[in-house]
Structure formats: structure tokens, C-alpha cells
Amino acid sequence: DDIRDYFAARPRLHPPPVLVVMTQIDRLRPVNEWQPPYDLGDERRPKVRNIVDALAAIAQDLAVATLDIVPVCLAPGRSYNVEDVLWAAILERQSVADRARTLRCLDSARRGEQGRLMW
């Protein structure tokens, strides 16, 4: 709300894009069901239903579109939606120059150059 108010009071400024990262989706019930990938359009699986419900709750609480929320898991050995969906969402919201710089940093990180520092 503070960010929205700040930019509403300054119409000449462009507000930054908002991206919400919903972490720890592996801990949503049923906790023992961890079989990604999850198709959020197919709510027959209990885990998927709970992910979708959590997305809706966060979207309502933060007044953001569900498309601006990325569900991820960062737990060791369970990383999900980070390398593909999260980075794609970040790049989508960047300017062309920032996107090129981020891609160069990602490439360096993949090669092991300052990967820890970037993360």
C-alpha cells in the first residue's frame, strides 16, 4: 500500500513492476505429496488445489493479479519453478537493457563465476 500511495502521489513517476514470489509450496498440504511439475489449471490433485487457493489468498491480500505471483520451492533437492518460471517472470518485467544484463549475470553464474554472490 505504501508503494502504491507513493506512486499515486507522483503521477510523473512510473511505478515498478510487482512480482510476488510464493515460497515453500512444498509445505502446503498434503505435505507428503511432492511430485512436480504442477499444472495449476488441473485442480484434481489436492496439492494443486491448495497451491491455487494460496495464490488466490495472496492475490487478494496484496491486491495483485494472480499472474504476478510465482509459486516456487527453494528447498535443497526440491527446487521448483525457479530456473524457468521465476526467471522468465523477472525478465518479462525488465527493460531491454536490464534484461540483457541479467542474462549475462545468469550466464556467468551458470559457469560458476560469482554464482554465490549473485544468489
CSV table of N, CA, C and O in Angstrom, one decimal:
chain,number,residue,atom,x,y,z
A,1,ASP,N,0.8,-1.2,0.0
A,1,ASP,CA,0.0,0.0,0.0
A,1,ASP,C,0.9,1.3,0.0
A,1,ASP,O,0.5,2.2,-0.7
A,2,ASP,N,2.0,1.2,0.8
A,2,ASP,CA,2.9,2.4,0.8
A,2,ASP,C,3.5,2.7,-0.6
A,2,ASP,O,3.6,3.8,-1.0
A,3,ILE,N,3.8,1.6,-1.3
A,3,ILE,CA,4.4,1.8,-2.6
A,3,ILE,C,3.4,2.4,-3.6
A,3,ILE,O,3.6,3.3,-4.3
A,4,ARG,N,2.2,1.8,-3.5
A,4,ARG,CA,1.1,2.3,-4.4
A,4,ARG,C,0.8,3.8,-4.0
A,4,ARG,O,0.6,4.6,-5.0
A,5,ASP,N,0.7,4.1,-2.8
A,5,ASP,CA,0.4,5.5,-2.4
A,5,ASP,C,1.5,6.4,-2.8
A,5,ASP,O,1.3,7.6,-3.3
A,6,TYR,N,2.8,6.0,-2.7
A,6,TYR,CA,3.9,6.8,-3.1
A,6,TYR,C,3.8,7.2,-4.6
A,6,TYR,O,4.0,8.4,-5.0
A,7,PHE,N,3.5,6.2,-5.4
A,7,PHE,CA,3.5,6.5,-6.9
A,7,PHE,C,2.2,7.2,-7.3
A,7,PHE,O,2.2,7.9,-8.3
A,8,ALA,N,1.1,7.0,-6.5
A,8,ALA,CA,-0.1,7.7,-6.8
A,8,ALA,C,0.0,9.2,-6.6
A,8,ALA,O,-0.5,10.0,-7.3
A,9,ALA,N,0.8,9.5,-5.6
A,9,ALA,CA,1.1,10.9,-5.3
A,9,ALA,C,2.1,11.5,-6.2
A,9,ALA,O,2.3,12.8,-6.2
A,10,ARG,N,2.8,10.7,-7.0
A,10,ARG,CA,3.7,11.2,-8.0
A,10,ARG,C,3.4,10.6,-9.4
A,10,ARG,O,4.1,9.7,-9.9
A,11,PRO,N,2.4,11.1,-10.0
A,11,PRO,CA,2.0,10.6,-11.3
A,11,PRO,C,3.0,10.6,-12.4
A,11,PRO,O,2.9,9.9,-13.4
A,12,ARG,N,4.0,11.5,-12.3
A,12,ARG,CA,5.0,11.6,-13.4
A,12,ARG,C,6.0,10.4,-13.3
A,12,ARG,O,6.7,10.1,-14.2
A,13,LEU,N,6.0,9.7,-12.2
A,13,LEU,CA,6.9,8.6,-12.0
A,13,LEU,C,6.2,7.3,-12.4
A,13,LEU,O,5.0,7.1,-12.3
A,14,HIS,N,7.0,6.4,-12.9
A,14,HIS,CA,6.4,5.1,-13.3
A,14,HIS,C,6.7,4.1,-12.2
A,14,HIS,O,7.8,3.9,-11.7
A,15,PRO,N,5.6,3.5,-11.7
A,15,PRO,CA,5.8,2.5,-10.6
A,15,PRO,C,6.5,1.3,-11.1
A,15,PRO,O,6.4,0.9,-12.3
A,16,PRO,N,7.3,0.6,-10.2
A,16,PRO,CA,8.0,-0.6,-10.6
A,16,PRO,C,7.0,-1.7,-10.8
A,16,PRO,O,5.9,-1.7,-10.2
A,17,PRO,N,7.4,-2.7,-11.6
A,17,PRO,CA,6.5,-3.9,-11.8
A,17,PRO,C,6.6,-4.7,-10.5
A,17,PRO,O,7.6,-4.7,-9.8
A,18,VAL,N,5.5,-5.3,-10.1
A,18,VAL,CA,5.4,-6.1,-8.9
A,18,VAL,C,5.4,-7.5,-9.3
A,18,VAL,O,4.7,-8.0,-10.2
A,19,LEU,N,6.2,-8.3,-8.6
A,19,LEU,CA,6.3,-9.7,-8.7
A,19,LEU,C,6.4,-10.3,-7.3
A,19,LEU,O,7.3,-10.0,-6.6
A,20,VAL,N,5.4,-11.2,-7.0
A,20,VAL,CA,5.4,-11.8,-5.7
A,20,VAL,C,5.9,-13.2,-5.8
A,20,VAL,O,5.4,-14.0,-6.7
A,21,VAL,N,6.8,-13.6,-5.0
A,21,VAL,CA,7.3,-15.0,-5.1
A,21,VAL,C,6.8,-15.7,-3.9
A,21,VAL,O,7.0,-15.4,-2.7
A,22,MET,N,5.9,-16.7,-4.1
A,22,MET,CA,5.3,-17.5,-3.1
A,22,MET,C,6.2,-18.8,-2.9
A,22,MET,O,6.2,-19.7,-3.7
A,23,THR,N,6.9,-18.7,-1.8
A,23,THR,CA,7.9,-19.8,-1.5
A,23,THR,C,7.2,-20.9,-0.6
A,23,THR,O,6.1,-20.8,-0.2
A,24,GLN,N,8.0,-22.0,-0.5
A,24,GLN,CA,7.6,-23.1,0.4
A,24,GLN,C,6.3,-23.8,0.0
A,24,GLN,O,5.6,-24.3,0.8
A,25,ILE,N,6.1,-23.9,-1.3
A,25,ILE,CA,4.9,-24.6,-1.8
A,25,ILE,C,4.9,-26.1,-1.4
A,25,ILE,O,3.9,-26.7,-1.4
A,26,ASP,N,6.1,-26.6,-1.2
A,26,ASP,CA,6.3,-28.0,-0.8
A,26,ASP,C,5.6,-28.2,0.5
A,26,ASP,O,5.3,-29.4,0.9
A,27,ARG,N,5.5,-27.2,1.3
A,27,ARG,CA,4.9,-27.4,2.7
A,27,ARG,C,3.4,-27.3,2.7
A,27,ARG,O,2.8,-27.5,3.8
A,28,LEU,N,2.8,-26.9,1.6
A,28,LEU,CA,1.3,-26.9,1.5
A,28,LEU,C,0.8,-28.4,1.6
A,28,LEU,O,1.5,-29.3,1.2
A,29,ARG,N,-0.4,-28.5,2.1
A,29,ARG,CA,-0.9,-29.9,2.3
A,29,ARG,C,-1.4,-30.4,0.9
A,29,ARG,O,-1.8,-29.6,0.1
A,30,PRO,N,-1.3,-31.7,0.7
A,30,PRO,CA,-0.7,-32.7,1.6
A,30,PRO,C,0.9,-32.6,1.5
A,30,PRO,O,1.4,-32.5,0.4
A,31,VAL,N,1.5,-32.4,2.6
A,31,VAL,CA,2.9,-32.2,2.7
A,31,VAL,C,3.7,-33.3,2.0
A,31,VAL,O,4.7,-33.1,1.4
A,32,ASN,N,3.2,-34.5,2.2
A,32,ASN,CA,3.9,-35.7,1.6
A,32,ASN,C,3.8,-35.8,0.1
A,32,ASN,O,4.5,-36.6,-0.5
A,33,GLU,N,2.9,-35.1,-0.5
A,33,GLU,CA,2.8,-35.1,-2.0
A,33,GLU,C,3.7,-34.1,-2.6
A,33,GLU,O,3.5,-32.9,-2.5
A,34,TRP,N,4.8,-34.5,-3.1
A,34,TRP,CA,5.8,-33.6,-3.8
A,34,TRP,C,6.1,-34.3,-5.1
A,34,TRP,O,7.1,-35.0,-5.2
A,35,GLN,N,5.3,-34.0,-6.1
A,35,GLN,CA,5.5,-34.6,-7.4
A,35,GLN,C,5.4,-33.5,-8.5
A,35,GLN,O,4.4,-33.6,-9.3
A,36,PRO,N,6.3,-32.6,-8.6
A,36,PRO,CA,6.2,-31.6,-9.6
A,36,PRO,C,6.5,-32.2,-11.0
A,36,PRO,O,7.1,-33.3,-11.0
A,37,PRO,N,6.1,-31.6,-12.0
A,37,PRO,CA,5.5,-30.2,-12.1
A,37,PRO,C,4.0,-30.3,-11.8
A,37,PRO,O,3.4,-31.3,-11.9
A,38,TYR,N,3.5,-29.1,-11.5
A,38,TYR,CA,2.1,-29.0,-11.1
A,38,TYR,C,1.4,-28.1,-12.2
A,38,TYR,O,1.8,-27.0,-12.5
A,39,ASP,N,0.3,-28.7,-12.7
A,39,ASP,CA,-0.5,-27.9,-13.7
A,39,ASP,C,-1.6,-27.2,-12.9
A,39,ASP,O,-2.5,-27.9,-12.5
A,40,LEU,N,-1.4,-25.9,-12.7
A,40,LEU,CA,-2.4,-25.2,-11.9
A,40,LEU,C,-3.8,-25.1,-12.5
A,40,LEU,O,-4.7,-24.6,-11.9
A,41,GLY,N,-3.9,-25.5,-13.8
A,41,GLY,CA,-5.2,-25.5,-14.4
A,41,GLY,C,-6.0,-26.8,-14.1
A,41,GLY,O,-7.2,-26.9,-14.4
A,42,ASP,N,-5.3,-27.8,-13.6
A,42,ASP,CA,-5.9,-29.1,-13.3
A,42,ASP,C,-6.0,-29.3,-11.8
A,42,ASP,O,-5.0,-29.7,-11.2
A,43,GLU,N,-7.1,-28.9,-11.2
A,43,GLU,CA,-7.2,-28.9,-9.7
A,43,GLU,C,-7.7,-30.2,-9.1
A,43,GLU,O,-8.1,-30.3,-8.0
A,44,ARG,N,-7.5,-31.3,-9.8
A,44,ARG,CA,-7.9,-32.6,-9.3
A,44,ARG,C,-7.0,-33.1,-8.2
A,44,ARG,O,-7.4,-33.8,-7.3
A,45,ARG,N,-5.7,-32.7,-8.2
A,45,ARG,CA,-4.8,-33.1,-7.2
A,45,ARG,C,-4.9,-32.1,-6.0
A,45,ARG,O,-5.0,-30.9,-6.2
A,46,PRO,N,-4.9,-32.7,-4.8
A,46,PRO,CA,-5.1,-31.9,-3.6
A,46,PRO,C,-4.0,-30.8,-3.5
A,46,PRO,O,-4.3,-29.7,-3.1
A,47,LYS,N,-2.8,-31.1,-3.8
A,47,LYS,CA,-1.7,-30.2,-3.7
A,47,LYS,C,-1.9,-29.0,-4.6
A,47,LYS,O,-1.7,-27.8,-4.2
A,48,VAL,N,-2.3,-29.3,-5.8
A,48,VAL,CA,-2.6,-28.2,-6.8
A,48,VAL,C,-3.7,-27.3,-6.3
A,48,VAL,O,-3.6,-26.1,-6.4
A,49,ARG,N,-4.8,-27.9,-5.8
A,49,ARG,CA,-5.9,-27.1,-5.2
A,49,ARG,C,-5.4,-26.1,-4.1
A,49,ARG,O,-5.8,-25.0,-4.1
A,50,ASN,N,-4.5,-26.6,-3.3
A,50,ASN,CA,-4.0,-25.8,-2.2
A,50,ASN,C,-3.0,-24.7,-2.7
A,50,ASN,O,-3.0,-23.6,-2.2
A,51,ILE,N,-2.3,-25.0,-3.7
A,51,ILE,CA,-1.4,-24.0,-4.3
A,51,ILE,C,-2.3,-22.9,-4.9
A,51,ILE,O,-2.1,-21.7,-4.7
A,52,VAL,N,-3.3,-23.3,-5.7
A,52,VAL,CA,-4.2,-22.3,-6.3
A,52,VAL,C,-5.0,-21.5,-5.2
A,52,VAL,O,-5.1,-20.3,-5.4
A,53,ASP,N,-5.4,-22.1,-4.2
A,53,ASP,CA,-6.1,-21.4,-3.1
A,53,ASP,C,-5.1,-20.4,-2.4
A,53,ASP,O,-5.5,-19.3,-2.1
A,54,ALA,N,-3.9,-20.8,-2.2
A,54,ALA,CA,-2.9,-19.9,-1.6
A,54,ALA,C,-2.6,-18.7,-2.5
A,54,ALA,O,-2.5,-17.6,-2.1
A,55,LEU,N,-2.5,-19.0,-3.9
A,55,LEU,CA,-2.3,-17.9,-4.8
A,55,LEU,C,-3.4,-16.9,-4.7
A,55,LEU,O,-3.2,-15.7,-4.7
A,56,ALA,N,-4.7,-17.4,-4.7
A,56,ALA,CA,-5.8,-16.5,-4.6
A,56,ALA,C,-5.8,-15.7,-3.3
A,56,ALA,O,-6.1,-14.5,-3.3
A,57,ALA,N,-5.5,-16.3,-2.2
A,57,ALA,CA,-5.4,-15.6,-0.9
A,57,ALA,C,-4.4,-14.5,-1.0
A,57,ALA,O,-4.6,-13.4,-0.5
A,58,ILE,N,-3.2,-14.8,-1.5
A,58,ILE,CA,-2.1,-13.8,-1.6
A,58,ILE,C,-2.5,-12.7,-2.5
A,58,ILE,O,-2.3,-11.5,-2.2
A,59,ALA,N,-3.1,-13.0,-3.6
A,59,ALA,CA,-3.5,-12.0,-4.6
A,59,ALA,C,-4.5,-11.1,-4.0
A,59,ALA,O,-4.4,-9.9,-4.1
A,60,GLN,N,-5.5,-11.6,-3.2
A,60,GLN,CA,-6.4,-10.8,-2.5
A,60,GLN,C,-5.8,-9.9,-1.4
A,60,GLN,O,-6.0,-8.7,-1.3
A,61,ASP,N,-4.9,-10.5,-0.6
A,61,ASP,CA,-4.3,-9.8,0.5
A,61,ASP,C,-3.4,-8.7,0.0
A,61,ASP,O,-3.4,-7.6,0.6
A,62,LEU,N,-2.7,-8.9,-1.1
A,62,LEU,CA,-1.8,-7.9,-1.6
A,62,LEU,C,-2.3,-7.1,-2.7
A,62,LEU,O,-1.6,-6.2,-3.2
A,63,ALA,N,-3.5,-7.4,-3.2
A,63,ALA,CA,-4.2,-6.6,-4.3
A,63,ALA,C,-3.3,-6.7,-5.5
A,63,ALA,O,-3.0,-5.7,-6.1
A,64,VAL,N,-2.9,-7.9,-5.9
A,64,VAL,CA,-2.1,-8.1,-7.1
A,64,VAL,C,-2.8,-9.2,-7.9
A,64,VAL,O,-3.6,-10.0,-7.4
A,65,ALA,N,-2.5,-9.2,-9.2
A,65,ALA,CA,-3.1,-10.3,-10.1
A,65,ALA,C,-2.4,-11.6,-9.8
A,65,ALA,O,-1.2,-11.6,-9.4
A,66,THR,N,-3.1,-12.7,-9.9
A,66,THR,CA,-2.5,-14.0,-9.6
A,66,THR,C,-1.4,-14.2,-10.6
A,66,THR,O,-0.5,-15.0,-10.3
A,67,LEU,N,-1.4,-13.6,-11.8
A,67,LEU,CA,-0.4,-13.8,-12.8
A,67,LEU,C,0.9,-13.1,-12.3
A,67,LEU,O,2.0,-13.4,-12.9
A,68,ASP,N,0.8,-12.3,-11.3
A,68,ASP,CA,2.0,-11.6,-10.8
A,68,ASP,C,2.6,-12.3,-9.6
A,68,ASP,O,3.4,-11.8,-8.8
A,69,ILE,N,2.1,-13.6,-9.4
A,69,ILE,CA,2.6,-14.4,-8.2
A,69,ILE,C,3.2,-15.7,-8.8
A,69,ILE,O,2.5,-16.3,-9.6
A,70,VAL,N,4.4,-16.0,-8.4
A,70,VAL,CA,5.0,-17.2,-8.9
A,70,VAL,C,5.3,-18.1,-7.7
A,70,VAL,O,6.0,-17.8,-6.8
A,71,PRO,N,4.6,-19.3,-7.8
A,71,PRO,CA,4.8,-20.3,-6.7
A,71,PRO,C,6.1,-21.0,-7.0
A,71,PRO,O,6.4,-21.5,-8.1
A,72,VAL,N,7.0,-21.1,-5.9
A,72,VAL,CA,8.3,-21.8,-6.1
A,72,VAL,C,8.6,-22.6,-4.8
A,72,VAL,O,8.0,-22.4,-3.8
A,73,CYS,N,9.6,-23.4,-5.0
A,73,CYS,CA,10.2,-24.2,-3.9
A,73,CYS,C,11.7,-24.0,-4.0
A,73,CYS,O,12.2,-24.2,-5.1
A,74,LEU,N,12.3,-23.5,-2.9
A,74,LEU,CA,13.7,-23.3,-2.9
A,74,LEU,C,14.5,-24.3,-2.0
A,74,LEU,O,15.7,-24.2,-1.8
A,75,ALA,N,13.7,-25.3,-1.5
A,75,ALA,CA,14.4,-26.3,-0.6
A,75,ALA,C,15.4,-27.1,-1.4
A,75,ALA,O,15.2,-27.4,-2.6
A,76,PRO,N,16.6,-27.4,-0.7
A,76,PRO,CA,17.6,-28.2,-1.4
A,76,PRO,C,17.0,-29.5,-1.9
A,76,PRO,O,16.3,-30.2,-1.2
A,77,GLY,N,17.3,-29.8,-3.2
A,77,GLY,CA,16.8,-31.1,-3.7
A,77,GLY,C,15.4,-31.0,-4.2
A,77,GLY,O,14.9,-32.0,-4.8
A,78,ARG,N,14.7,-29.9,-4.0
A,78,ARG,CA,13.3,-29.8,-4.3
A,78,ARG,C,13.0,-28.5,-5.2
A,78,ARG,O,11.9,-28.1,-5.3
A,79,SER,N,14.1,-27.9,-5.6
A,79,SER,CA,13.9,-26.6,-6.3
A,79,SER,C,12.9,-26.8,-7.5
A,79,SER,O,13.0,-27.7,-8.3
A,80,TYR,N,11.9,-25.8,-7.5
A,80,TYR,CA,10.9,-25.9,-8.5
A,80,TYR,C,10.4,-24.5,-8.9
A,80,TYR,O,10.2,-23.6,-8.1
A,81,ASN,N,10.3,-24.3,-10.2
A,81,ASN,CA,9.8,-23.1,-10.8
A,81,ASN,C,10.7,-21.9,-10.7
A,81,ASN,O,10.3,-20.8,-10.9
A,82,VAL,N,12.0,-22.1,-10.3
A,82,VAL,CA,12.9,-21.0,-10.1
A,82,VAL,C,13.6,-20.8,-11.5
A,82,VAL,O,13.6,-19.6,-12.0
A,83,GLU,N,14.3,-21.8,-12.0
A,83,GLU,CA,15.2,-21.6,-13.2
A,83,GLU,C,14.3,-21.2,-14.4
A,83,GLU,O,14.8,-20.5,-15.3
A,84,ASP,N,13.1,-21.7,-14.5
A,84,ASP,CA,12.3,-21.4,-15.7
A,84,ASP,C,11.3,-20.3,-15.4
A,84,ASP,O,11.4,-19.2,-16.0
A,85,VAL,N,10.3,-20.6,-14.6
A,85,VAL,CA,9.1,-19.7,-14.5
A,85,VAL,C,9.5,-18.4,-13.8
A,85,VAL,O,9.2,-17.3,-14.2
A,86,LEU,N,10.2,-18.5,-12.7
A,86,LEU,CA,10.6,-17.2,-11.9
A,86,LEU,C,11.5,-16.3,-12.7
A,86,LEU,O,11.2,-15.1,-12.9
A,87,TRP,N,12.5,-16.9,-13.3
A,87,TRP,CA,13.4,-16.0,-14.1
A,87,TRP,C,12.7,-15.5,-15.3
A,87,TRP,O,13.0,-14.3,-15.7
A,88,ALA,N,11.9,-16.2,-15.9
A,88,ALA,CA,11.1,-15.7,-17.1
A,88,ALA,C,10.2,-14.6,-16.7
A,88,ALA,O,10.1,-13.5,-17.4
A,89,ALA,N,9.6,-14.7,-15.5
A,89,ALA,CA,8.7,-13.6,-15.0
A,89,ALA,C,9.5,-12.3,-14.7
A,89,ALA,O,9.1,-11.2,-15.0
A,90,ILE,N,10.7,-12.5,-14.1
A,90,ILE,CA,11.6,-11.4,-13.8
A,90,ILE,C,12.0,-10.7,-15.1
A,90,ILE,O,11.9,-9.5,-15.3
A,91,LEU,N,12.5,-11.5,-16.1
A,91,LEU,CA,12.9,-10.9,-17.3
A,91,LEU,C,11.8,-10.2,-18.1
A,91,LEU,O,12.0,-9.2,-18.7
A,92,GLU,N,10.6,-10.8,-18.0
A,92,GLU,CA,9.5,-10.2,-18.6
A,92,GLU,C,9.2,-8.8,-18.1
A,92,GLU,O,8.6,-7.9,-18.9
A,93,ARG,N,9.5,-8.5,-16.9
A,93,ARG,CA,9.2,-7.2,-16.3
A,93,ARG,C,10.4,-6.2,-16.4
A,93,ARG,O,10.3,-5.1,-15.9
A,94,GLN,N,11.5,-6.6,-17.0
A,94,GLN,CA,12.6,-5.7,-17.1
A,94,GLN,C,12.7,-5.0,-18.5
A,94,GLN,O,12.1,-5.5,-19.5
A,95,SER,N,13.4,-3.9,-18.5
A,95,SER,CA,13.7,-3.2,-19.7
A,95,SER,C,14.6,-4.0,-20.6
A,95,SER,O,15.3,-5.0,-20.0
A,96,VAL,N,14.8,-3.7,-21.8
A,96,VAL,CA,15.7,-4.5,-22.7
A,96,VAL,C,17.1,-4.5,-22.2
A,96,VAL,O,17.8,-5.5,-22.1
A,97,ALA,N,17.6,-3.3,-21.7
A,97,ALA,CA,19.0,-3.2,-21.2
A,97,ALA,C,19.1,-4.0,-20.0
A,97,ALA,O,20.1,-4.8,-19.8
A,98,ASP,N,18.2,-3.9,-19.0
A,98,ASP,CA,18.3,-4.7,-17.8
A,98,ASP,C,18.2,-6.2,-18.1
A,98,ASP,O,18.8,-7.0,-17.4
A,99,ARG,N,17.4,-6.5,-19.0
A,99,ARG,CA,17.2,-8.0,-19.4
A,99,ARG,C,18.5,-8.5,-19.9
A,99,ARG,O,18.9,-9.6,-19.5
A,100,ALA,N,19.2,-7.8,-20.8
A,100,ALA,CA,20.5,-8.3,-21.3
A,100,ALA,C,21.5,-8.4,-20.2
A,100,ALA,O,22.2,-9.4,-20.1
A,101,ARG,N,21.5,-7.4,-19.3
A,101,ARG,CA,22.5,-7.5,-18.2
A,101,ARG,C,22.2,-8.7,-17.3
A,101,ARG,O,23.1,-9.4,-16.9
A,102,THR,N,20.9,-8.9,-17.0
A,102,THR,CA,20.5,-10.1,-16.1
A,102,THR,C,20.9,-11.4,-16.8
A,102,THR,O,21.4,-12.3,-16.2
A,103,LEU,N,20.7,-11.5,-18.1
A,103,LEU,CA,21.0,-12.7,-18.8
A,103,LEU,C,22.5,-13.0,-18.8
A,103,LEU,O,23.0,-14.1,-18.6
A,104,ARG,N,23.3,-11.9,-18.9
A,104,ARG,CA,24.8,-12.1,-18.8
A,104,ARG,C,25.2,-12.5,-17.4
A,104,ARG,O,26.0,-13.4,-17.3
A,105,CYS,N,24.5,-12.0,-16.4
A,105,CYS,CA,24.8,-12.4,-15.0
A,105,CYS,C,24.4,-13.9,-14.8
A,105,CYS,O,25.2,-14.6,-14.2
A,106,LEU,N,23.3,-14.3,-15.3
A,106,LEU,CA,22.9,-15.7,-15.2
A,106,LEU,C,23.8,-16.6,-15.9
A,106,LEU,O,24.2,-17.7,-15.4
A,107,ASP,N,24.3,-16.2,-17.1
A,107,ASP,CA,25.3,-17.0,-17.8
A,107,ASP,C,26.5,-17.1,-17.0
A,107,ASP,O,27.1,-18.2,-16.9
A,108,SER,N,27.0,-16.1,-16.4
A,108,SER,CA,28.2,-16.1,-15.6
A,108,SER,C,28.0,-17.0,-14.4
A,108,SER,O,28.9,-17.8,-14.0
A,109,ALA,N,26.8,-16.9,-13.8
A,109,ALA,CA,26.5,-17.7,-12.6
A,109,ALA,C,26.5,-19.2,-13.0
A,109,ALA,O,27.0,-20.1,-12.2
A,110,ARG,N,26.0,-19.5,-14.1
A,110,ARG,CA,25.9,-20.9,-14.5
A,110,ARG,C,27.3,-21.5,-14.8
A,110,ARG,O,27.6,-22.6,-14.6
A,111,ARG,N,28.2,-20.6,-15.2
A,111,ARG,CA,29.6,-21.0,-15.4
A,111,ARG,C,30.4,-21.0,-14.1
A,111,ARG,O,31.5,-21.4,-14.1
A,112,GLY,N,29.7,-20.6,-13.0
A,112,GLY,CA,30.4,-20.6,-11.7
A,112,GLY,C,31.1,-19.4,-11.3
A,112,GLY,O,31.6,-19.3,-10.2
A,113,GLU,N,31.0,-18.3,-12.1
A,113,GLU,CA,31.7,-17.1,-11.8
A,113,GLU,C,30.8,-16.2,-10.9
A,113,GLU,O,29.7,-15.7,-11.4
A,114,GLN,N,31.1,-16.1,-9.7
A,114,GLN,CA,30.4,-15.3,-8.7
A,114,GLN,C,29.0,-15.8,-8.6
A,114,GLN,O,28.1,-15.0,-8.3
A,115,GLY,N,28.7,-17.0,-8.8
A,115,GLY,CA,27.3,-17.6,-8.6
A,115,GLY,C,26.8,-17.4,-7.2
A,115,GLY,O,25.6,-17.0,-7.1
A,116,ARG,N,27.6,-17.6,-6.2
A,116,ARG,CA,27.1,-17.4,-4.9
A,116,ARG,C,26.8,-16.0,-4.6
A,116,ARG,O,25.8,-15.7,-3.9
A,117,LEU,N,27.6,-15.1,-5.1
A,117,LEU,CA,27.4,-13.7,-4.9
A,117,LEU,C,26.0,-13.2,-5.5
A,117,LEU,O,25.3,-12.5,-4.9
A,118,MET,N,25.8,-13.7,-6.7
A,118,MET,CA,24.5,-13.3,-7.3
A,118,MET,C,23.3,-13.8,-6.6
A,118,MET,O,22.3,-13.1,-6.4
A,119,TRP,N,23.3,-15.1,-6.2
A,119,TRP,CA,22.2,-15.6,-5.4
A,119,TRP,C,22.1,-15.0,-4.1
A,119,TRP,O,21.1,-14.8,-3.5
